[in-house]
């Protein structure tokens, strides 16, 4: 069953068209990755799904409901968590407050469940546990990225969209983050992953889409794309 | 200081006794002015706290705060008439009246302009403040009204320094309000929402916060505090006037500049500074220079550190 279905998505920034015609499907329990170079429209796609940019055209169905023009916070409250690119954590909130802010998207969470989710986050990212009282802005880049992911998980979403979780991280951390993503899927989440690091993303993904200047040019299973000559040449550096 | 009528309410220092002449007298006068300055600064601090909550949470500059303060003062004025000087009732009513006005300010000036250039909301707030000011002159009358005495005019003396009961009531009220606000910001989930929205609206949407609702409530909360500041000012000066908001809104703005408009603690400090500078300033000049000192302070801060003395973005308490 398609949990998330995007049809003919089109987004313009002024006169520049950022997305021309993007159609994507994410099934329940899958890891789906969107790969592509800079400016291909990956982040814009996620922003359009969350209705944080205006769409020129297209529909977004989430859990069989049309959310194309729903208020962004309502979409989140339906169970779609958006972990943004870079450092979109709350810099002047403590790590703990950042995580609690993450629960705002799901008002039905009980106190006990929040405790469990906190424990789960600290299990995934033990480093955050040592820094609960520290301000988000004082964390290192890698820790901020972990915090962003943990915050996205705090609402116990059914689908989590990760925007470049490995951006700007040391190689050893990148591996750690990808291991986390597999862990998160094991916990029953569906994942839509955006990555520049195509090799690693495709290695853990069930399916992948290749985006180029606002169009989906290729899609297939992660394994197929990994050995696709065009993908190898353009994104894997062979 | 001689008794008599003053042309402008701001020329009237609130309470004076006769001082000894000579060097000792000057010192006593100075100390008393310091007390007056702290008291007035406490009220300015409350105005500035409200102002920086509004600017921090909504993310847009407001010029309606003076009118919000004025409405709070008038609400208290009528409540005191009806209830017979119940100060608690007055506080509640002025908070509520300014809260309601804040709601309209939000609806008219902000709600549709979150994605517009920043000067749009600036203009809408200026326009809306003119509307309220002129409507108030029609409804409440253009003349100064004498405020009722809600606190008995008792004085406490410590040496030559005297503090009135009113001043103590004012300072305690401000401290209670600031403490309550700090508790809301730091101990409640609503506080986390307010801080999140003030730091990053997009990220707040991404965690499922209803940003517009939180901005509305934050705006109303800041305005409510402004209303209480209005009550305190009216009681302190014992006069109110429909046009009183103008310089007050500017002083709230000037105080907040110290904290880059959004840091609540620095705004409060700024308000306190302006109150003290004003009252000490007029000891060496005359009372009509009061505003010169307040806005001189603003200009000084803007020259030295236009971004304020805090670097982090977002409202903090």
Coordinates of N, CA and C in Angstrom, one line a residue, chain B residues 51 54-55 58-70 101-114 116-134 215 219 223 245-246 249-250 253 261:
Chain B
X51 N 6.8 43.9 24.9 CA 7.2 44.2 23.6 C 8.1 43.1 23.0
X54 N 6.3 39.9 22.1 CA 5.6 40.1 20.8 C 6.5 40.0 19.6
X55 N 7.6 40.8 19.7 CA 8.5 40.8 18.5 C 9.2 39.4 18.4
X58 N 6.2 36.6 17.3 CA 5.6 36.9 16.0 C 6.7 37.0 15.0
X59 N 7.8 37.6 15.4 CA 8.9 37.7 14.4 C 8.8 39.0 13.6
X60 N 7.9 39.9 14.0 CA 7.7 41.1 13.2 C 7.7 42.3 14.2
X61 N 8.2 43.4 13.8 CA 8.2 44.6 14.7 C 6.8 45.2 14.8
X62 N 6.5 45.7 16.0 CA 5.2 46.3 16.2 C 5.3 47.7 16.6
X63 N 4.4 48.5 16.1 CA 4.3 49.9 16.6 C 2.9 50.1 17.3
X64 N 2.2 49.1 17.6 CA 1.0 49.2 18.3 C 1.1 49.1 19.8
X65 N 2.3 48.8 20.3 CA 2.4 48.5 21.7 C 2.0 49.7 22.6
X66 N 2.3 50.9 22.2 CA 1.9 52.1 22.9 C 0.4 52.1 23.1
X67 N -0.3 51.8 22.0 CA -1.8 51.8 22.1 C -2.3 50.7 23.0
X68 N -1.6 49.6 22.9 CA -2.0 48.4 23.7 C -1.9 48.8 25.2
X69 N -0.8 49.5 25.5 CA -0.6 50.0 26.9 C -1.7 51.0 27.3
X70 N -2.0 51.9 26.4 CA -3.0 52.9 26.7 C -4.4 52.2 26.9
X101 N -7.2 43.3 22.5 CA -6.7 44.2 21.4 C -5.6 43.5 20.7
X102 N -4.7 42.8 21.4 CA -3.6 42.0 20.8 C -4.2 41.0 19.8
X103 N -5.3 40.4 20.1 CA -5.9 39.5 19.1 C -6.2 40.2 17.8
X104 N -6.8 41.4 17.9 CA -7.2 42.1 16.7 C -5.9 42.6 16.0
X105 N -4.9 43.0 16.7 CA -3.7 43.4 16.1 C -3.1 42.3 15.3
X106 N -3.2 41.1 15.9 CA -2.7 39.9 15.2 C -3.4 39.7 13.9
X107 N -4.8 39.7 14.0 CA -5.6 39.4 12.9 C -5.4 40.4 11.8
X108 N -5.3 41.7 12.1 CA -5.2 42.7 11.1 C -3.8 42.9 10.6
X109 N -2.8 42.9 11.5 CA -1.5 43.3 11.1 C -0.5 42.2 10.7
X110 N -0.8 41.0 11.3 CA 0.3 40.0 11.1 C -0.2 38.8 10.3
X111 N -1.4 38.3 10.6 CA -1.8 37.0 10.1 C -1.5 36.7 8.7
X112 N -1.8 37.7 7.8 CA -1.7 37.4 6.4 C -0.3 37.9 5.9
X113 N 0.5 38.3 6.7 CA 1.8 38.9 6.2 C 3.0 38.2 6.6
X114 N 2.9 36.9 7.1 CA 4.0 36.2 7.5 C 5.0 36.0 6.4
X116 N 5.2 38.0 3.7 CA 5.4 39.2 3.0 C 6.7 39.9 3.5
X117 N 7.2 40.9 2.7 CA 8.4 41.6 3.2 C 8.2 42.2 4.6
X118 N 9.2 42.4 5.4 CA 9.0 42.8 6.7 C 8.4 44.2 6.9
X119 N 8.6 45.1 5.9 CA 8.1 46.4 6.1 C 6.6 46.4 6.0
X120 N 6.0 45.4 5.4 CA 4.5 45.4 5.3 C 3.9 45.4 6.7
X121 N 4.3 44.5 7.5 CA 3.7 44.4 8.9 C 4.1 45.7 9.7
X122 N 5.3 46.2 9.4 CA 5.6 47.5 10.0 C 4.6 48.6 9.8
X123 N 4.3 48.7 8.5 CA 3.3 49.7 8.1 C 1.9 49.4 8.6
X124 N 1.5 48.1 8.6 CA 0.2 47.8 9.1 C 0.1 48.1 10.6
X125 N 1.1 47.9 11.3 CA 1.1 48.2 12.8 C 1.0 49.7 13.0
X126 N 1.8 50.5 12.2 CA 1.7 51.9 12.3 C 0.3 52.4 12.0
X127 N -0.2 51.9 10.9 CA -1.6 52.4 10.6 C -2.6 52.0 11.6
X128 N -2.5 50.8 12.1 CA -3.5 50.3 13.1 C -3.3 51.1 14.4
X129 N -2.1 51.5 14.7 CA -2.0 52.2 16.0 C -2.6 53.6 15.8
X130 N -2.5 54.2 14.6 CA -3.2 55.5 14.4 C -4.7 55.3 14.6
X131 N -5.2 54.3 14.0 CA -6.6 54.0 14.1 C -7.1 53.9 15.5
X132 N -6.3 53.1 16.3 CA -6.7 52.9 17.7 C -6.6 54.3 18.5
X133 N -5.5 55.0 18.2 CA -5.3 56.2 18.9 C -6.5 57.2 18.7
X134 N -6.9 57.3 17.4 CA -7.9 58.3 17.1 C -9.3 57.8 17.5
X215 N 1.9 32.0 17.5 CA 2.2 33.4 17.3 C 1.1 34.3 17.9
X219 N 1.6 36.8 20.9 CA 1.3 38.2 20.7 C 0.3 38.7 21.8
X223 N 0.9 41.5 24.7 CA 0.1 42.7 24.8 C -0.6 42.8 26.2
X245 N -0.1 56.7 24.5 CA 0.6 55.6 24.0 C 1.9 55.9 23.2
X246 N 1.9 57.0 22.4 CA 3.0 57.3 21.5 C 4.4 57.1 22.1
X249 N 5.1 53.6 23.6 CA 5.5 52.5 22.7 C 6.9 52.7 22.2
X250 N 7.3 54.0 22.0 CA 8.7 54.2 21.6 C 9.7 53.8 22.7
X253 N 10.1 50.2 22.8 CA 11.0 49.8 21.6 C 12.4 50.1 22.0
X261 N 15.9 43.4 20.5 CA 14.4 43.4 20.4 C 13.7 42.2 21.0

